[in-house]
Amino acid sequence: MGKTMDRPSSSTTSEALVSAIQQLHVEDVSELIDHHEDHPEEDHTGKGGYLFDSEEDKAALKSQRAQLWSWLKRVGSSLYRDGINLTKISLPVCLFEPRSFLERLTQNFEYLDLLVNAANSTDPVERMKYVVAFACSGLCRQVSFHKPFNPILGETYQSKFSNGVEVYCEQISHHPPISSWQMMDPSGKFMFFGNGNWTAGIKGNHVKGRQTGINCVQFADGSTINYELPGIIVTGVLWGQRSIRYGGEMKFVDDKNGITCDVEVDPQPHQSYISSWFRSRTSP
C-alpha cells in the first residue's frame, strides 16, 4: 500500500501564508501579480460582473496593489483568519476617490425619469415595473475602481437634477456608518427616501459588502414601494483579475396593491440535489 500524507490544517496553512506575507518585499509584488493573472481564481458563483481589464486599469492596479501589500503586512494574520470589517479601520488613501459617499450615493438616482414615469402610471403593475427598472439601473453607477470617503457625522450634501428634482443627503450615524436621503419631485408626484448602512469586509482576496436599510418610493395617491438592494463582491483585490459584481435577491413590495416582485441578481449555476448539501448559499 502507498504511504498516505496528512493534509495540513487550515490554521497551519494560514500561519504559513501570514509568515510569507510578513517576509514579502514591495518589489516582489509585481512578480506575484504577473503569476496569478495567467491563473485566475476558480469562481463557483454566477458569471456576471464587470472586469477591470483595460490597460489603464491594469496600470492602476499594479500601483494600488503594491500599496495594499504594504498595508497588509501591518494588518497581520486576522485578514486571513477572521476577515476585517472595512468600516472600522483606516485604509490606504490609494483606495479612495476624491468625494464622499453622500455625493456618490446620488449617482444611483440618475435614472430618475423612470420614477417620473412610475408616478404618471395609473396601473400598479406598470408602476412596479418602472420602480424595479429604476433600482436595477442605478447599480451600474456604483461600479468604480475606488471607494468614496466615509462622511463625517452630520455631513450633508444636496443637489438638483435638470428636471427640477431635488435630493438631500445627511450622515446620521458614524458607527455604524448610516447615510440618509430624501428626493422630491417638484410637482409632488413622488418622494423617494431611505437610509443606507454599508457593511463591508475583506477576507483573503475578496471583499464582500452590502447596503442595508430603507429604500421607499412614495406616490401622491398614497401607495408606496419598498425594496432591498443586493450584495456586492469584489474579487482579485490583491492578485489575479479584478472584477466587481452584484449578487443576491432584490425584493420589491407594494403593500397597498398587494404586489411583490423578486429579482435574483447574478444567480449561481444550477446545483444537483446532492451537491446542494455540501455548498451553502450565503449572503454578504
Short mmCIF file of C-alpha atoms in Angstrom, two decimals:
data_model
loop_
_atom_site.label_atom_id
_atom_site.label_comp_id
_atom_site.label_asym_id
_atom_site.label_seq_id
_atom_site.Cartn_x
_atom_site.Cartn_y
_atom_site.Cartn_z
CA MET A 1 0.00 0.00 0.00
CA GLY A 2 1.16 3.52 -0.71
CA LYS A 3 2.08 5.90 2.01
CA THR A 4 -0.59 8.43 2.95
CA MET A 5 0.18 12.00 3.91
CA ASP A 6 -1.69 14.11 6.41
CA ARG A 7 -3.40 17.17 4.97
CA PRO A 8 -2.29 20.38 6.73
CA SER A 9 -4.94 22.05 8.86
CA SER A 10 -6.43 25.40 7.84
CA SER A 11 -4.69 27.07 10.78
CA THR A 12 -1.31 25.73 9.66
CA THR A 13 -1.94 26.96 6.13
CA SER A 14 -2.97 30.37 7.43
CA GLU A 15 0.18 30.65 9.56
CA ALA A 16 2.36 29.79 6.58
CA LEU A 17 0.61 32.37 4.41
CA VAL A 18 0.90 35.07 7.04
CA SER A 19 4.59 34.27 7.51
CA ALA A 20 5.17 34.57 3.77
CA ILE A 21 3.35 37.92 3.65
CA GLN A 22 5.37 39.34 6.51
CA GLN A 23 8.59 38.49 4.67
CA LEU A 24 7.32 39.87 1.35
CA HIS A 25 9.01 42.97 -0.04
CA VAL A 26 7.08 45.54 -2.06
CA GLU A 27 9.27 44.96 -5.11
CA ASP A 28 8.20 41.29 -5.11
CA VAL A 29 4.54 42.18 -5.66
CA SER A 30 4.66 42.67 -9.44
CA GLU A 31 6.11 39.19 -9.82
CA LEU A 32 3.30 37.73 -7.72
CA ILE A 33 0.64 39.63 -9.68
CA ASP A 34 2.00 38.55 -13.06
CA HIS A 35 1.93 34.90 -11.98
CA HIS A 36 -1.71 34.99 -10.88
CA GLU A 37 -3.08 36.91 -13.88
CA ASP A 38 -2.49 33.84 -16.05
CA HIS A 39 -4.24 31.61 -13.50
CA PRO A 40 -7.37 33.38 -12.21
CA GLU A 41 -9.15 32.03 -9.19
CA GLU A 42 -11.90 29.50 -9.78
CA ASP A 43 -15.32 31.09 -9.46
CA HIS A 44 -18.30 28.95 -8.48
CA THR A 45 -20.83 31.78 -8.37
CA GLY A 46 -22.62 33.49 -11.24
CA LYS A 47 -20.72 34.64 -14.33
CA GLY A 48 -21.88 38.25 -14.43
CA GLY A 49 -19.97 41.33 -13.33
CA TYR A 50 -17.56 43.97 -14.59
CA LEU A 51 -13.90 43.21 -15.31
CA PHE A 52 -11.23 45.87 -14.82
CA ASP A 53 -9.15 44.62 -17.73
CA SER A 54 -8.23 47.73 -19.73
CA GLU A 55 -4.57 48.75 -19.98
CA GLU A 56 -5.31 51.80 -17.87
CA ASP A 57 -6.96 49.64 -15.20
CA LYS A 58 -4.04 47.20 -15.15
CA ALA A 59 -1.52 50.00 -14.66
CA ALA A 60 -3.59 51.46 -11.81
CA LEU A 61 -3.99 48.01 -10.25
CA LYS A 62 -0.26 47.42 -10.18
CA SER A 63 0.34 50.65 -8.28
CA GLN A 64 -2.61 50.13 -5.94
CA ARG A 65 -1.68 46.57 -5.08
CA ALA A 66 1.88 47.49 -4.16
CA GLN A 67 0.48 49.83 -1.51
CA LEU A 68 -2.10 47.27 -0.42
CA TRP A 69 0.56 44.63 0.23
CA SER A 70 2.49 47.10 2.39
CA TRP A 71 -0.72 47.81 4.33
CA LEU A 72 -1.47 44.10 4.60
CA LYS A 73 1.85 43.40 6.30
CA ARG A 74 0.85 45.83 9.04
CA VAL A 75 -2.66 44.39 9.42
CA GLY A 76 -1.42 40.90 10.29
CA SER A 77 -2.95 37.45 10.21
CA SER A 78 -6.53 38.44 11.14
CA LEU A 79 -7.26 39.24 7.49
CA TYR A 80 -6.91 35.58 6.55
CA ARG A 81 -8.22 34.00 9.73
CA ASP A 82 -11.28 36.07 10.55
CA GLY A 83 -11.58 38.80 7.93
CA ILE A 84 -11.70 42.52 8.65
CA ASN A 85 -14.65 44.92 8.89
CA LEU A 86 -13.63 47.66 6.45
CA THR A 87 -15.93 50.23 8.05
CA LYS A 88 -13.94 50.21 11.31
CA ILE A 89 -10.31 50.52 10.21
CA SER A 90 -8.14 53.04 8.40
CA LEU A 91 -7.41 52.11 4.80
CA PRO A 92 -4.66 53.26 2.41
CA VAL A 93 -5.57 56.51 0.68
CA CYS A 94 -4.82 54.86 -2.69
CA LEU A 95 -8.18 53.10 -2.41
CA PHE A 96 -10.24 56.30 -2.31
CA GLU A 97 -11.74 58.69 -4.81
CA PRO A 98 -11.91 62.46 -4.08
CA ARG A 99 -15.52 62.61 -2.84
CA SER A 100 -17.63 61.25 -0.01
CA PHE A 101 -20.24 58.52 -0.09
CA LEU A 102 -23.07 61.07 0.11
CA GLU A 103 -22.15 62.55 -3.25
CA ARG A 104 -21.59 59.18 -4.86
CA LEU A 105 -24.90 57.91 -3.47
CA THR A 106 -26.82 60.34 -5.67
CA GLN A 107 -25.35 58.68 -8.77
CA ASN A 108 -27.68 55.76 -8.05
CA PHE A 109 -30.60 58.08 -8.72
CA GLU A 110 -29.54 59.41 -12.13
CA TYR A 111 -32.18 57.37 -13.97
CA LEU A 112 -34.93 59.13 -12.06
CA ASP A 113 -37.00 59.64 -15.22
CA LEU A 114 -38.13 56.09 -14.51
CA LEU A 115 -39.63 57.30 -11.22
CA VAL A 116 -41.37 60.12 -13.07
CA ASN A 117 -42.86 57.51 -15.42
CA ALA A 118 -43.89 55.42 -12.42
CA ALA A 119 -45.64 58.40 -10.84
CA ASN A 120 -47.52 59.10 -14.08
CA SER A 121 -48.68 55.50 -14.37
CA THR A 122 -52.12 54.56 -13.04
CA ASP A 123 -51.56 50.80 -13.39
CA PRO A 124 -49.94 49.40 -10.19
CA VAL A 125 -48.15 46.65 -12.15
CA GLU A 126 -46.67 49.11 -14.65
CA ARG A 127 -45.65 51.35 -11.76
CA MET A 128 -43.88 48.42 -10.12
CA LYS A 129 -42.01 47.72 -13.37
CA TYR A 130 -40.72 51.29 -13.52
CA VAL A 131 -39.52 51.19 -9.90
CA VAL A 132 -37.75 47.86 -10.47
CA ALA A 133 -36.07 49.33 -13.57
CA PHE A 134 -35.01 52.42 -11.56
CA ALA A 135 -33.47 50.37 -8.74
CA CYS A 136 -31.64 47.95 -11.06
CA SER A 137 -30.37 50.61 -13.46
CA GLY A 138 -28.72 52.54 -10.64
CA LEU A 139 -26.49 49.60 -9.67
CA CYS A 140 -24.14 50.21 -12.59
CA ARG A 141 -23.43 53.72 -11.31
CA GLN A 142 -21.70 52.27 -8.23
CA VAL A 143 -19.13 50.28 -10.23
CA SER A 144 -15.85 52.06 -9.57
CA PHE A 145 -12.15 51.33 -9.23
CA HIS A 146 -12.02 53.33 -5.98
CA LYS A 147 -14.25 53.75 -2.93
CA PRO A 148 -15.61 57.05 -1.62
CA PHE A 149 -14.56 58.51 1.72
CA ASN A 150 -16.80 57.84 4.70
CA PRO A 151 -18.81 61.00 5.52
CA ILE A 152 -18.33 62.62 8.90
CA LEU A 153 -21.26 62.69 11.32
CA GLY A 154 -23.65 65.49 10.37
CA GLU A 155 -22.17 65.98 6.92
CA THR A 156 -24.75 66.99 4.29
CA TYR A 157 -24.96 67.02 0.52
CA GLN A 158 -27.68 68.40 -1.70
CA SER A 159 -28.17 68.70 -5.43
CA LYS A 160 -30.79 69.46 -8.06
CA PHE A 161 -31.30 67.43 -11.22
CA SER A 162 -32.04 69.01 -14.59
CA ASN A 163 -35.76 68.16 -14.34
CA GLY A 164 -36.09 70.03 -11.04
CA VAL A 165 -35.99 67.02 -8.70
CA GLU A 166 -34.06 67.87 -5.54
CA VAL A 167 -32.12 65.44 -3.34
CA TYR A 168 -30.89 65.98 0.23
CA CYS A 169 -28.45 63.65 1.99
CA GLU A 170 -27.08 63.56 5.53
CA GLN A 171 -24.80 61.29 7.52
CA ILE A 172 -26.90 60.42 10.56
CA SER A 173 -24.62 57.86 12.25
CA HIS A 174 -20.87 57.36 12.44
CA HIS A 175 -20.66 53.84 13.92
CA PRO A 176 -22.27 52.12 12.17
CA PRO A 177 -22.00 54.48 9.17
CA ILE A 178 -25.57 55.33 8.08
CA SER A 179 -26.49 57.78 5.32
CA SER A 180 -30.00 59.17 4.91
CA TRP A 181 -31.56 60.75 1.82
CA GLN A 182 -34.75 62.32 0.55
CA MET A 183 -35.51 63.03 -3.11
CA MET A 184 -38.59 65.05 -4.02
CA ASP A 185 -40.39 65.73 -7.28
CA PRO A 186 -41.15 69.49 -7.57
CA SER A 187 -44.78 68.79 -8.51
CA GLY A 188 -45.28 66.45 -5.56
CA LYS A 189 -45.94 63.33 -7.66
CA PHE A 190 -43.44 61.20 -5.74
CA MET A 191 -40.89 61.22 -2.94
CA PHE A 192 -38.01 58.76 -2.66
CA PHE A 193 -36.42 58.42 0.77
CA GLY A 194 -34.40 55.99 2.83
CA ASN A 195 -31.19 55.28 4.64
CA GLY A 196 -28.24 53.06 3.93
CA ASN A 197 -25.94 51.24 6.32
CA TRP A 198 -22.91 49.94 4.45
CA THR A 199 -21.23 46.83 5.81
CA ALA A 200 -18.11 45.53 4.10
CA GLY A 201 -15.35 43.11 4.96
CA ILE A 202 -12.24 41.67 3.36
CA LYS A 203 -11.07 38.11 3.75
CA GLY A 204 -8.27 36.71 1.64
CA ASN A 205 -8.55 38.05 -1.90
CA HIS A 206 -12.24 39.05 -1.77
CA VAL A 207 -14.29 41.95 -0.46
CA LYS A 208 -17.98 41.46 0.29
CA GLY A 209 -20.34 44.31 1.05
CA ARG A 210 -23.99 45.21 1.27
CA GLN A 211 -26.08 48.31 1.77
CA THR A 212 -28.93 47.55 4.13
CA GLY A 213 -31.70 49.90 5.13
CA ILE A 214 -34.85 51.53 3.81
CA ASN A 215 -35.50 52.27 0.12
CA CYS A 216 -39.01 53.65 -0.21
CA VAL A 217 -40.79 55.36 -3.12
CA GLN A 218 -43.97 57.15 -2.02
CA PHE A 219 -46.52 58.34 -4.59
CA ALA A 220 -49.14 61.08 -4.42
CA ASP A 221 -52.02 58.56 -4.30
CA GLY A 222 -50.67 57.13 -1.03
CA SER A 223 -49.15 53.93 -2.39
CA THR A 224 -45.55 53.05 -1.58
CA ILE A 225 -43.00 50.60 -2.94
CA ASN A 226 -40.20 49.39 -0.66
CA TYR A 227 -37.21 47.42 -1.90
CA GLU A 228 -33.88 45.91 -0.87
CA LEU A 229 -30.52 46.13 -2.61
CA PRO A 230 -28.32 43.12 -3.49
CA GLY A 231 -24.87 42.41 -2.08
CA ILE A 232 -21.66 43.26 -3.90
CA ILE A 233 -18.48 41.19 -4.32
CA VAL A 234 -15.05 42.41 -5.41
CA THR A 235 -12.62 39.65 -6.42
CA GLY A 236 -8.95 39.93 -7.25
CA VAL A 237 -8.25 42.52 -4.56
CA LEU A 238 -4.62 41.51 -4.01
CA TRP A 239 -3.85 39.35 -7.04
CA GLY A 240 -5.45 37.92 -10.14
CA GLN A 241 -8.12 39.51 -12.31
CA ARG A 242 -10.07 42.31 -10.59
CA SER A 243 -13.83 42.09 -11.01
CA ILE A 244 -16.88 43.53 -9.31
CA ARG A 245 -20.37 42.10 -9.37
CA TYR A 246 -23.68 42.15 -7.57
CA GLY A 247 -25.37 39.05 -6.22
CA GLY A 248 -28.40 38.09 -4.18
CA GLU A 249 -32.07 38.97 -4.20
CA MET A 250 -33.89 42.25 -4.52
CA LYS A 251 -37.41 42.18 -3.08
CA PHE A 252 -39.95 44.85 -4.05
CA VAL A 253 -43.20 45.22 -2.09
CA ASP A 254 -46.31 47.32 -2.75
CA ASP A 255 -48.48 46.67 0.31
CA LYS A 256 -51.43 48.83 -0.76
CA ASN A 257 -51.96 46.95 -4.03
CA GLY A 258 -50.71 43.56 -2.81
CA ILE A 259 -47.92 43.33 -5.39
CA THR A 260 -44.44 41.89 -4.86
CA CYS A 261 -41.52 41.31 -7.20
CA ASP A 262 -38.39 39.23 -6.53
CA VAL A 263 -35.32 39.85 -8.68
CA GLU A 264 -32.40 37.40 -8.42
CA VAL A 265 -29.14 39.09 -9.38
CA ASP A 266 -26.32 37.02 -10.89
CA PRO A 267 -27.72 33.65 -9.74
CA GLN A 268 -25.44 30.69 -9.11
CA PRO A 269 -25.31 27.87 -11.64
CA HIS A 270 -27.84 25.08 -11.18
CA GLN A 271 -26.82 22.58 -8.48
CA SER A 272 -27.79 18.97 -8.21
CA TYR A 273 -29.69 17.84 -5.13
CA ILE A 274 -26.60 16.14 -3.68
CA SER A 275 -24.14 18.98 -4.35
CA SER A 276 -26.51 21.49 -2.73
CA TRP A 277 -25.98 19.68 0.60
CA PHE A 278 -22.26 20.45 0.54
CA ARG A 279 -22.42 24.06 -0.54
CA SER A 280 -24.45 26.70 1.21
CA ARG A 281 -25.62 29.95 -0.29
CA THR A 282 -24.71 32.81 1.97
CA SER A 283 -25.34 36.49 1.53
CA PRO A 284 -22.61 39.04 2.20
#
